[in-house]
PDB file of C-alpha atoms and ligand atoms in Angstrom:
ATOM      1  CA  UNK A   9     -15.816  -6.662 -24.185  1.00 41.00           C
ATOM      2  CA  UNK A  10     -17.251  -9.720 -22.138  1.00 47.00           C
ATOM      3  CA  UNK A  11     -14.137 -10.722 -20.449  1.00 49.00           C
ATOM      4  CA  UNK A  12     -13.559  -6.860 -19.531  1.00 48.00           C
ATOM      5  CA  UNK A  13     -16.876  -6.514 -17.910  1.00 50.00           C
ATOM      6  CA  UNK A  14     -15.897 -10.155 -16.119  1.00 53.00           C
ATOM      7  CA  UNK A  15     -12.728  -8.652 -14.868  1.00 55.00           C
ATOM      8  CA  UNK A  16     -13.798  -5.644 -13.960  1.00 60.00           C
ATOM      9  CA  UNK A  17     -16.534  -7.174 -11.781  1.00 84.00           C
ATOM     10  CA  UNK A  18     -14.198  -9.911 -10.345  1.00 93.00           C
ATOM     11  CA  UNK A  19     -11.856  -6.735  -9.399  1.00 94.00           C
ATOM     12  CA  UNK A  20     -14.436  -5.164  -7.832  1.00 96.00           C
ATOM     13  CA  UNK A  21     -15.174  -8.247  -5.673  1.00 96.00           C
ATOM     14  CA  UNK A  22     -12.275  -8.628  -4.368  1.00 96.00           C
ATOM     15  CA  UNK A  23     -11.164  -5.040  -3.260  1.00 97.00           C
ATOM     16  CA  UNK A  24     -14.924  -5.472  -1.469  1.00 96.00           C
ATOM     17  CA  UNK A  25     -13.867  -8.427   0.046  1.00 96.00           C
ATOM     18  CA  UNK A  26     -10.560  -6.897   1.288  1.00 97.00           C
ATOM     19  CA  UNK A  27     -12.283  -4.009   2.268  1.00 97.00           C
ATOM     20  CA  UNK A  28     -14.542  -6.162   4.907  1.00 97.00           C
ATOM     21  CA  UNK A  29     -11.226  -8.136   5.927  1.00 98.00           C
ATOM     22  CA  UNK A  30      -9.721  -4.832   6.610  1.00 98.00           C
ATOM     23  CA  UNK A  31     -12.942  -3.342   8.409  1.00 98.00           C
ATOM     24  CA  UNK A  32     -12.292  -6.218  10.623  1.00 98.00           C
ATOM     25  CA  UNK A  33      -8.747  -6.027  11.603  1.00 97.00           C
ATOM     26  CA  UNK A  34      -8.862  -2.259  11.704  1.00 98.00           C
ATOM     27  CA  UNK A  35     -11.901  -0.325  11.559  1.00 98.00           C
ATOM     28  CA  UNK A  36     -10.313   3.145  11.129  1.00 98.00           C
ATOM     29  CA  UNK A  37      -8.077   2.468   8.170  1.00 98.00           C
ATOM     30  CA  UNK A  38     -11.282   1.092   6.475  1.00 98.00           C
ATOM     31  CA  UNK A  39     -13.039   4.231   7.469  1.00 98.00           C
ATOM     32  CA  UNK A  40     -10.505   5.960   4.874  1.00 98.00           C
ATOM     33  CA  UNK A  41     -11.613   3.990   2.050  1.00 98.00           C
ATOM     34  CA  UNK A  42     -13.751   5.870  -0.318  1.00 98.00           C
ATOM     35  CA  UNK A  43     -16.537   3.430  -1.224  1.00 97.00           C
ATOM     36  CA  UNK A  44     -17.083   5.677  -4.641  1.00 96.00           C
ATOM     37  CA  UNK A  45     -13.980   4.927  -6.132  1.00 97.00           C
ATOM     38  CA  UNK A  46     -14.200   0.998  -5.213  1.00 96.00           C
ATOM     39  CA  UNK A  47     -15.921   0.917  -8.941  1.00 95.00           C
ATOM     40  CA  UNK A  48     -13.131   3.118 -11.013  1.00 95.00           C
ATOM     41  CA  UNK A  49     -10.475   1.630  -9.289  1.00 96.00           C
ATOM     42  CA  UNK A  50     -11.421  -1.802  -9.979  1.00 95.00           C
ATOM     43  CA  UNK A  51     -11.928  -0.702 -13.766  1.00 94.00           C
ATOM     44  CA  UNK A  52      -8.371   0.802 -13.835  1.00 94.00           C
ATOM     45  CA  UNK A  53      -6.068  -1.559 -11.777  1.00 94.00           C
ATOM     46  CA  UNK A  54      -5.202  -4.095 -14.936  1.00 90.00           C
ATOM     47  CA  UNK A  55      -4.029  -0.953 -16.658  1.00 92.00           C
ATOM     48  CA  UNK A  56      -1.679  -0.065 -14.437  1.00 93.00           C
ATOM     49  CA  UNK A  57      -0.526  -3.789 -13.653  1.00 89.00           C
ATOM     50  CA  UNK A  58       0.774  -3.888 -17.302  1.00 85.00           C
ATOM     51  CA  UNK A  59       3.755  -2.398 -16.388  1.00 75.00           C
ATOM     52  CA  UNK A  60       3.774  -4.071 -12.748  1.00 75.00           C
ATOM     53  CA  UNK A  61       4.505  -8.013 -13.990  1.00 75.00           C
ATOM     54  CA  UNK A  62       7.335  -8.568 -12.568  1.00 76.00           C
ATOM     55  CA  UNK A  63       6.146  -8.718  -8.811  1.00 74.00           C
ATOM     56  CA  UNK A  64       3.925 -11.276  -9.462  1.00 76.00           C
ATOM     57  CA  UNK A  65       4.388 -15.305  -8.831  1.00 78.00           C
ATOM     58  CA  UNK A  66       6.851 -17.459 -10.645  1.00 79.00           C
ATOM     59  CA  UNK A  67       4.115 -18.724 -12.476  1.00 78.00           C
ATOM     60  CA  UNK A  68       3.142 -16.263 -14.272  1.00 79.00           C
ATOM     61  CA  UNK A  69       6.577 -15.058 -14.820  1.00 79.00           C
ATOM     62  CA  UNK A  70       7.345 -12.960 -12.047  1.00 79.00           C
ATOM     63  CA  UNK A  71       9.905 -13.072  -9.315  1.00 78.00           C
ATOM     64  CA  UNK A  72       7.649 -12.478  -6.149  1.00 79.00           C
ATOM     65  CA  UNK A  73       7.942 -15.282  -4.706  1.00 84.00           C
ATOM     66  CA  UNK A  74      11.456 -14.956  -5.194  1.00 80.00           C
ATOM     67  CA  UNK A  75      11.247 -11.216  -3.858  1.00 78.00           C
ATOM     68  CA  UNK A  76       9.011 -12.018  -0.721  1.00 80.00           C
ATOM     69  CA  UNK A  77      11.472 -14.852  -0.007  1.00 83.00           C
ATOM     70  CA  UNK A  78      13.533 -12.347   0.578  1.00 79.00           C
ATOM     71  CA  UNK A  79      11.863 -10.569   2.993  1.00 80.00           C
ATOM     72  CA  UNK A  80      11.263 -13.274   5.032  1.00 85.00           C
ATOM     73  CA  UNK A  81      13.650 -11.601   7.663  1.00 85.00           C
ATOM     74  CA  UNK A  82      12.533  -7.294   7.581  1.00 86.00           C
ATOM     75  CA  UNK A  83      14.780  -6.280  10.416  1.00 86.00           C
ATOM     76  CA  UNK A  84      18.036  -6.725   7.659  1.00 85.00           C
ATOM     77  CA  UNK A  85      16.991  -3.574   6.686  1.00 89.00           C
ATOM     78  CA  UNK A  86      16.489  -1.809  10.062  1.00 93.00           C
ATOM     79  CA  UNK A  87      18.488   0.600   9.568  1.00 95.00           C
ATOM     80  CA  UNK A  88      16.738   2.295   6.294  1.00 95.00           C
ATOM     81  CA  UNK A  89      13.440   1.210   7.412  1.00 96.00           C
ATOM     82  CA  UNK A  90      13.481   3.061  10.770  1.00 97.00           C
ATOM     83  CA  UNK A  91      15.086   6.150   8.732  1.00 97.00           C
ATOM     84  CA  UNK A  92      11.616   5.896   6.514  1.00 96.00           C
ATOM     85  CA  UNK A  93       9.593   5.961   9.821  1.00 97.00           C
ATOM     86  CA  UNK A  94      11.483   9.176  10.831  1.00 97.00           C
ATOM     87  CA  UNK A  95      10.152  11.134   8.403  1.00 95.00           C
ATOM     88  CA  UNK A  96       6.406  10.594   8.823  1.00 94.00           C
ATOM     89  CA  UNK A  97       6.787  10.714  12.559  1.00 95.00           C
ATOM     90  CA  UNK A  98       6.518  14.439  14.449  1.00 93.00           C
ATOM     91  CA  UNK A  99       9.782  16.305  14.764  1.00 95.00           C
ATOM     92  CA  UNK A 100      10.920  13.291  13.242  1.00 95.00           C
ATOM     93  CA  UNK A 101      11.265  11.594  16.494  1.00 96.00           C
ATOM     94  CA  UNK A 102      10.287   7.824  16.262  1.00 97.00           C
ATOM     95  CA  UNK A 103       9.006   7.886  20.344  1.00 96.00           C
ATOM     96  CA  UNK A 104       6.584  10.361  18.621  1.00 96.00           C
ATOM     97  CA  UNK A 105       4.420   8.136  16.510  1.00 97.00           C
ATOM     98  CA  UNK A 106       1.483   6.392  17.971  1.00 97.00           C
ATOM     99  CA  UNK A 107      -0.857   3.781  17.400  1.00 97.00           C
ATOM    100  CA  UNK A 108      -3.542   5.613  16.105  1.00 97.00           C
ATOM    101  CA  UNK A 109      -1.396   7.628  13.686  1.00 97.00           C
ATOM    102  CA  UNK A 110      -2.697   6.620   9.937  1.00 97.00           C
ATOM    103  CA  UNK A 111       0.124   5.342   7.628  1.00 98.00           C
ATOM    104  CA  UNK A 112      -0.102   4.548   3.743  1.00 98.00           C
ATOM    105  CA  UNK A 113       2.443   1.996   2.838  1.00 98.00           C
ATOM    106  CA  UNK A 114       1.714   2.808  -1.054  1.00 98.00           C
ATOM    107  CA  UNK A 115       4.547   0.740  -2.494  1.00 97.00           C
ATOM    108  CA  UNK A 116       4.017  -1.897   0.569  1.00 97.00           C
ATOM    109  CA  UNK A 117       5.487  -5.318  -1.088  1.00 95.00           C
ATOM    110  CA  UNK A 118       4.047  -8.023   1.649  1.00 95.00           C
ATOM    111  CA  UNK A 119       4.360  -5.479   4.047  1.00 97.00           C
ATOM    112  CA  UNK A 120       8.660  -5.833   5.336  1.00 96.00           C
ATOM    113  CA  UNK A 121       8.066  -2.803   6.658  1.00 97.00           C
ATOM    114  CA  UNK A 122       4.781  -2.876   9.480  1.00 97.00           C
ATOM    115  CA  UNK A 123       6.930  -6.624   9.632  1.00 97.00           C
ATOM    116  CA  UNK A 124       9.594  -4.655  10.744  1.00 96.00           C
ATOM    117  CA  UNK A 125       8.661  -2.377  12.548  1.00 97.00           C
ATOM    118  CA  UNK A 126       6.925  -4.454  15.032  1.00 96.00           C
ATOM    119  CA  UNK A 127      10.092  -5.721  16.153  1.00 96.00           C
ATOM    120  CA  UNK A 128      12.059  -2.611  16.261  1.00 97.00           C
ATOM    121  CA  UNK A 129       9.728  -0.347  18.054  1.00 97.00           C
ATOM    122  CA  UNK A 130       7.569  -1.024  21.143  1.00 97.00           C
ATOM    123  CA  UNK A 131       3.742  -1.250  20.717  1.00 96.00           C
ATOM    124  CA  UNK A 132       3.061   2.040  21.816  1.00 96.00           C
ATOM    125  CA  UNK A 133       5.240   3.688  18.992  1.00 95.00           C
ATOM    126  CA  UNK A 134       3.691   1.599  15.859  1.00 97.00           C
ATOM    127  CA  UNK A 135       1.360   3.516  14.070  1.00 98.00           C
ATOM    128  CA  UNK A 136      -1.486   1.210  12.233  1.00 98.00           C
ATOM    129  CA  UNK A 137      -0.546   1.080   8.720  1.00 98.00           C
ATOM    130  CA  UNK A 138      -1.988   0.415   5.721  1.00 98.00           C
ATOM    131  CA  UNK A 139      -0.189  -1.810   3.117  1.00 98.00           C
ATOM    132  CA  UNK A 140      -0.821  -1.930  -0.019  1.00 98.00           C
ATOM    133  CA  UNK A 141       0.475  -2.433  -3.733  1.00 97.00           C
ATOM    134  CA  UNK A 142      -0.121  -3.189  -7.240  1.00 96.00           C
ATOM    135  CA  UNK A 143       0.759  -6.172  -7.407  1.00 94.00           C
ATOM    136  CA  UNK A 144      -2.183  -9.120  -5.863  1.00 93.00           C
ATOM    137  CA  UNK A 145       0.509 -11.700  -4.800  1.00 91.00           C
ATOM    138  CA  UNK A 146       1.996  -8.786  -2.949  1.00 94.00           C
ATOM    139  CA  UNK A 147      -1.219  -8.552  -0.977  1.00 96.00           C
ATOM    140  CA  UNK A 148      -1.742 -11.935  -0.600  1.00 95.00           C
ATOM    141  CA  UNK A 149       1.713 -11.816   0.998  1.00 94.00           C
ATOM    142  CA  UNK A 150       0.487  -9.504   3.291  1.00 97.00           C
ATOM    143  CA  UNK A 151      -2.781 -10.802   3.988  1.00 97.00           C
ATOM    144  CA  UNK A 152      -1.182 -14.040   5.111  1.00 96.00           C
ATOM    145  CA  UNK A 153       1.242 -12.569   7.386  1.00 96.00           C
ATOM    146  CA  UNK A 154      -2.540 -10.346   9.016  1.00 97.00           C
ATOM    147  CA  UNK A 155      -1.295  -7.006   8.376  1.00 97.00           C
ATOM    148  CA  UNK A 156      -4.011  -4.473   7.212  1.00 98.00           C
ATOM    149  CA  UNK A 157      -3.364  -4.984   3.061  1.00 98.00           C
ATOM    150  CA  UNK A 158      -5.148  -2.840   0.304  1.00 98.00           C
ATOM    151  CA  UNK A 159      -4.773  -3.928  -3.301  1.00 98.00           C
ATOM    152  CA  UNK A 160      -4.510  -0.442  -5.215  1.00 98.00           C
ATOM    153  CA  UNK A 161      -2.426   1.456  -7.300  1.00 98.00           C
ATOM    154  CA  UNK A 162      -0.354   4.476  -5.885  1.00 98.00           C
ATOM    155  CA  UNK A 163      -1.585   5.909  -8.903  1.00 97.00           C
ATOM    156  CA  UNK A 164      -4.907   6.211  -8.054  1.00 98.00           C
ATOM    157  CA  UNK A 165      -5.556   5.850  -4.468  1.00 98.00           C
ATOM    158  CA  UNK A 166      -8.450   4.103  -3.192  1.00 98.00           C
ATOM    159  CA  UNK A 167      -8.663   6.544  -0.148  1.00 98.00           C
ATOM    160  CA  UNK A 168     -10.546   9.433   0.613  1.00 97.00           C
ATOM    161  CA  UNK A 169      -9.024  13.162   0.551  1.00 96.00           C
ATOM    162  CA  UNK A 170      -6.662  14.188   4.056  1.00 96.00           C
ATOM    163  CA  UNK A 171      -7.404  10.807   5.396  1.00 97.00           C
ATOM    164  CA  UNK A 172      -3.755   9.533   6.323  1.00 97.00           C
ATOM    165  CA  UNK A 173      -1.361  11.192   8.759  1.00 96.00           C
ATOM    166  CA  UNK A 174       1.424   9.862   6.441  1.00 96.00           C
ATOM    167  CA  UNK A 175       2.669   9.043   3.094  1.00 97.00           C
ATOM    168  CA  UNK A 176       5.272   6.433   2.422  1.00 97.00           C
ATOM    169  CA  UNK A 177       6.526   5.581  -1.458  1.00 97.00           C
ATOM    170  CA  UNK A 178       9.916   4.145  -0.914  1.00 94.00           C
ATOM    171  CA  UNK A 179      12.346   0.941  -2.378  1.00 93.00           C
ATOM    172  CA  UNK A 180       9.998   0.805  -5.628  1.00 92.00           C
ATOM    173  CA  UNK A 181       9.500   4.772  -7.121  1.00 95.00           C
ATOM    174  CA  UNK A 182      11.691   2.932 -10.281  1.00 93.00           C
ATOM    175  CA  UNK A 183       8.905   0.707 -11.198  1.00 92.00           C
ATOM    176  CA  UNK A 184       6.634   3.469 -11.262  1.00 95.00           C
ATOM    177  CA  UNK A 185       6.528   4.440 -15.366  1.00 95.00           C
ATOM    178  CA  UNK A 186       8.222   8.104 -15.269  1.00 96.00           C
ATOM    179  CA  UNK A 187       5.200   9.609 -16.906  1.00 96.00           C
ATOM    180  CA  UNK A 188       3.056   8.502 -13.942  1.00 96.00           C
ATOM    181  CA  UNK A 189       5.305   9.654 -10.957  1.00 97.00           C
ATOM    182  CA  UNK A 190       3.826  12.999 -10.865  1.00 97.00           C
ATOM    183  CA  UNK A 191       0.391  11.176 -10.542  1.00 97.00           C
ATOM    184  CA  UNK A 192       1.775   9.122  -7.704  1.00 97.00           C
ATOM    185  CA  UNK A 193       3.136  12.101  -6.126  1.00 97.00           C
ATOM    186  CA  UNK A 194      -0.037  13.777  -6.498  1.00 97.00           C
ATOM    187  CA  UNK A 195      -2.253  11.031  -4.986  1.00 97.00           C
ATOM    188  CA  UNK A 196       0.091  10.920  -1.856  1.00 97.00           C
ATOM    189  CA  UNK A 197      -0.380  14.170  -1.259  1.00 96.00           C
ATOM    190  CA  UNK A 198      -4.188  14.137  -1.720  1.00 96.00           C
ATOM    191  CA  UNK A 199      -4.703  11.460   1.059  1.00 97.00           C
ATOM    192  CA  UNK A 200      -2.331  13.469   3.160  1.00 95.00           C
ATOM    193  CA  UNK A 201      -3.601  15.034   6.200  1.00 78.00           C
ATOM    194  CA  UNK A 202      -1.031  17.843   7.205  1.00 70.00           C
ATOM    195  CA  UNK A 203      -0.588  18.634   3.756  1.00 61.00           C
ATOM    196  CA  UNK A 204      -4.367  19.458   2.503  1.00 56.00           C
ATOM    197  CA  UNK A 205      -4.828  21.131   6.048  1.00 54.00           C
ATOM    198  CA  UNK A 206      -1.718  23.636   6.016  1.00 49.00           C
TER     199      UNK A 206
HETATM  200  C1  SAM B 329      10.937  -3.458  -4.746  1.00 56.46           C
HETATM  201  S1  SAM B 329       9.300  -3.840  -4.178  1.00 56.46           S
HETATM  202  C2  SAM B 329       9.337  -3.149  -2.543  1.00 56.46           C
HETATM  203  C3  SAM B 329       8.302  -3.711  -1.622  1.00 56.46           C
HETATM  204  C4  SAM B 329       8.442  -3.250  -0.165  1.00 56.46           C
HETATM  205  N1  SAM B 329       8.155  -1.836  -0.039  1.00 56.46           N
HETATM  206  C5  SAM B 329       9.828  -3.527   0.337  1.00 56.46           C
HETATM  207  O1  SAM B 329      10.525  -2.576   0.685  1.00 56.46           O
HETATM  208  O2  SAM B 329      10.217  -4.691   0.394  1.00 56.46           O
HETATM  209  C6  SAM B 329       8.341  -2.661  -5.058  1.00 56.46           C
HETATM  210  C7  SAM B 329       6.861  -2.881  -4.877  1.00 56.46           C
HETATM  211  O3  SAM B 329       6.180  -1.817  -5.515  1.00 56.46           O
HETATM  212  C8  SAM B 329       5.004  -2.350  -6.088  1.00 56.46           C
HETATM  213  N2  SAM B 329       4.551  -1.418  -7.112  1.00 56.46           N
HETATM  214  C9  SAM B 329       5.157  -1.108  -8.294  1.00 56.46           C
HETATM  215  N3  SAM B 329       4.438  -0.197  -8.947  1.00 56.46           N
HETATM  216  C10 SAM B 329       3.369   0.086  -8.172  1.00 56.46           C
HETATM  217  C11 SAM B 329       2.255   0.967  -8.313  1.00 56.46           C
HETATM  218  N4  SAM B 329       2.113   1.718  -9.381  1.00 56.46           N
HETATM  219  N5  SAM B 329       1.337   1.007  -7.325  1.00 56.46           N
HETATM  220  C12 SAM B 329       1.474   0.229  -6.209  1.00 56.46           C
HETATM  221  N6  SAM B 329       2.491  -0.636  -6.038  1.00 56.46           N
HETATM  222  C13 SAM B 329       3.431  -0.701  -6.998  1.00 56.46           C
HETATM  223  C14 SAM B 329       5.443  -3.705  -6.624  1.00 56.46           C
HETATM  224  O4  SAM B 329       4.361  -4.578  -6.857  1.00 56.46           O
HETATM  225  C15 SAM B 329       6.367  -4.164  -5.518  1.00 56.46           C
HETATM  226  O5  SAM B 329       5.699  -4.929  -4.545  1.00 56.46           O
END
């Protein structure tokens, strides 16, 4: 009981610490973090990391490292990662998305995709994206490389209702437990602008 409430705090701290990190690097993607569910989330996370080992470090006998290794180089996967970016973007034109369009990266890894797409596209076509993922090494990943990063899982969003023009869960749907993928589905399409307002 202890060492939950010790966690559980500890969890908390640090999604308000990446909260303030993120309120700093981009003030409106912060803005679409629900401060209420800071508490639940943090309570919930471990749960849902059970089943999420596998992306963290060597260590503790995962293959990130290995995996973000990897990614070292994002545009090897220009082609599929542009495709992605297609389908949030209007008439899904790429010259149509823009830098203040709102983009959840749910399943974001270290980010190889904002990585990537800041080399394919030019400025005025990169919409300001929010990675994030289950997995803490993941975000670490990300926070190194200072993209906007979000520990969270796509399960249960940390972000508040209609707040993202866009919804990405792509290369890692498997590793989402097949009872759960209706949640995920369901979360995306709370935080999802066009769809709540249509
Ligand atoms: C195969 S990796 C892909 C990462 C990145 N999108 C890419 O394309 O390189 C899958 C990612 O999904 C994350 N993941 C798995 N289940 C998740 C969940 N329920 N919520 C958030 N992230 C999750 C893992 O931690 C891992 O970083």
């Amino acid at each position: 009981m202890d060492v939950k409430v010790l966690n559980t705090s500890a969890n908390e701290q640090k999604l308000w610490k990446q909260l303030a990190r993120l309120k700093e690097i981009s003030p409106s993607l912060a803005n679409c973090v629900d401060l209420e569910r800071i508490k639940r989330v943090a309570t919930d996370i471990h749960f849902y990391a059970e089943n999420n080992s596998d992306f963290e470090s060597q260590k503790e006998g995962g293959r990130g490292d290995v995996y973000r290794l990897a990614q070292r180089i994002p545009v090897v996967r220009a082609i599929g990662i542009l495709n992605l970016f297609r389908l949030v973007a209007s008439e899904e034109n790429l010259e149509n998305l823009l830098p203040n369009d709102l983009i959840l990266d749910a399943l974001g890894g270290d980010g190889v995709l904002v990585r990537a797409l800041k080399q394919l596209l030019p400025e005025s076509s990169i919409p300001n994206i929010l990675t994030s993922d289950l997995s803490e090494e993941m975000i670490r990943g990300a926070v190194e490389y200072g993209i906007p990063a979000l520990w969270q899982p796509a399960q249960q969003l940390l972000l508040k209702d209609r707040s993202m023009d866009g919804v990405i869960l792509a290369y890692g749907t498997h590793h989402i437990p097949r009872a759960q993928r209706l949640i995920v589905c369901k979360e995306g399409f709370k935080v999802w602008w066009t769809f709540c307002s249509s």
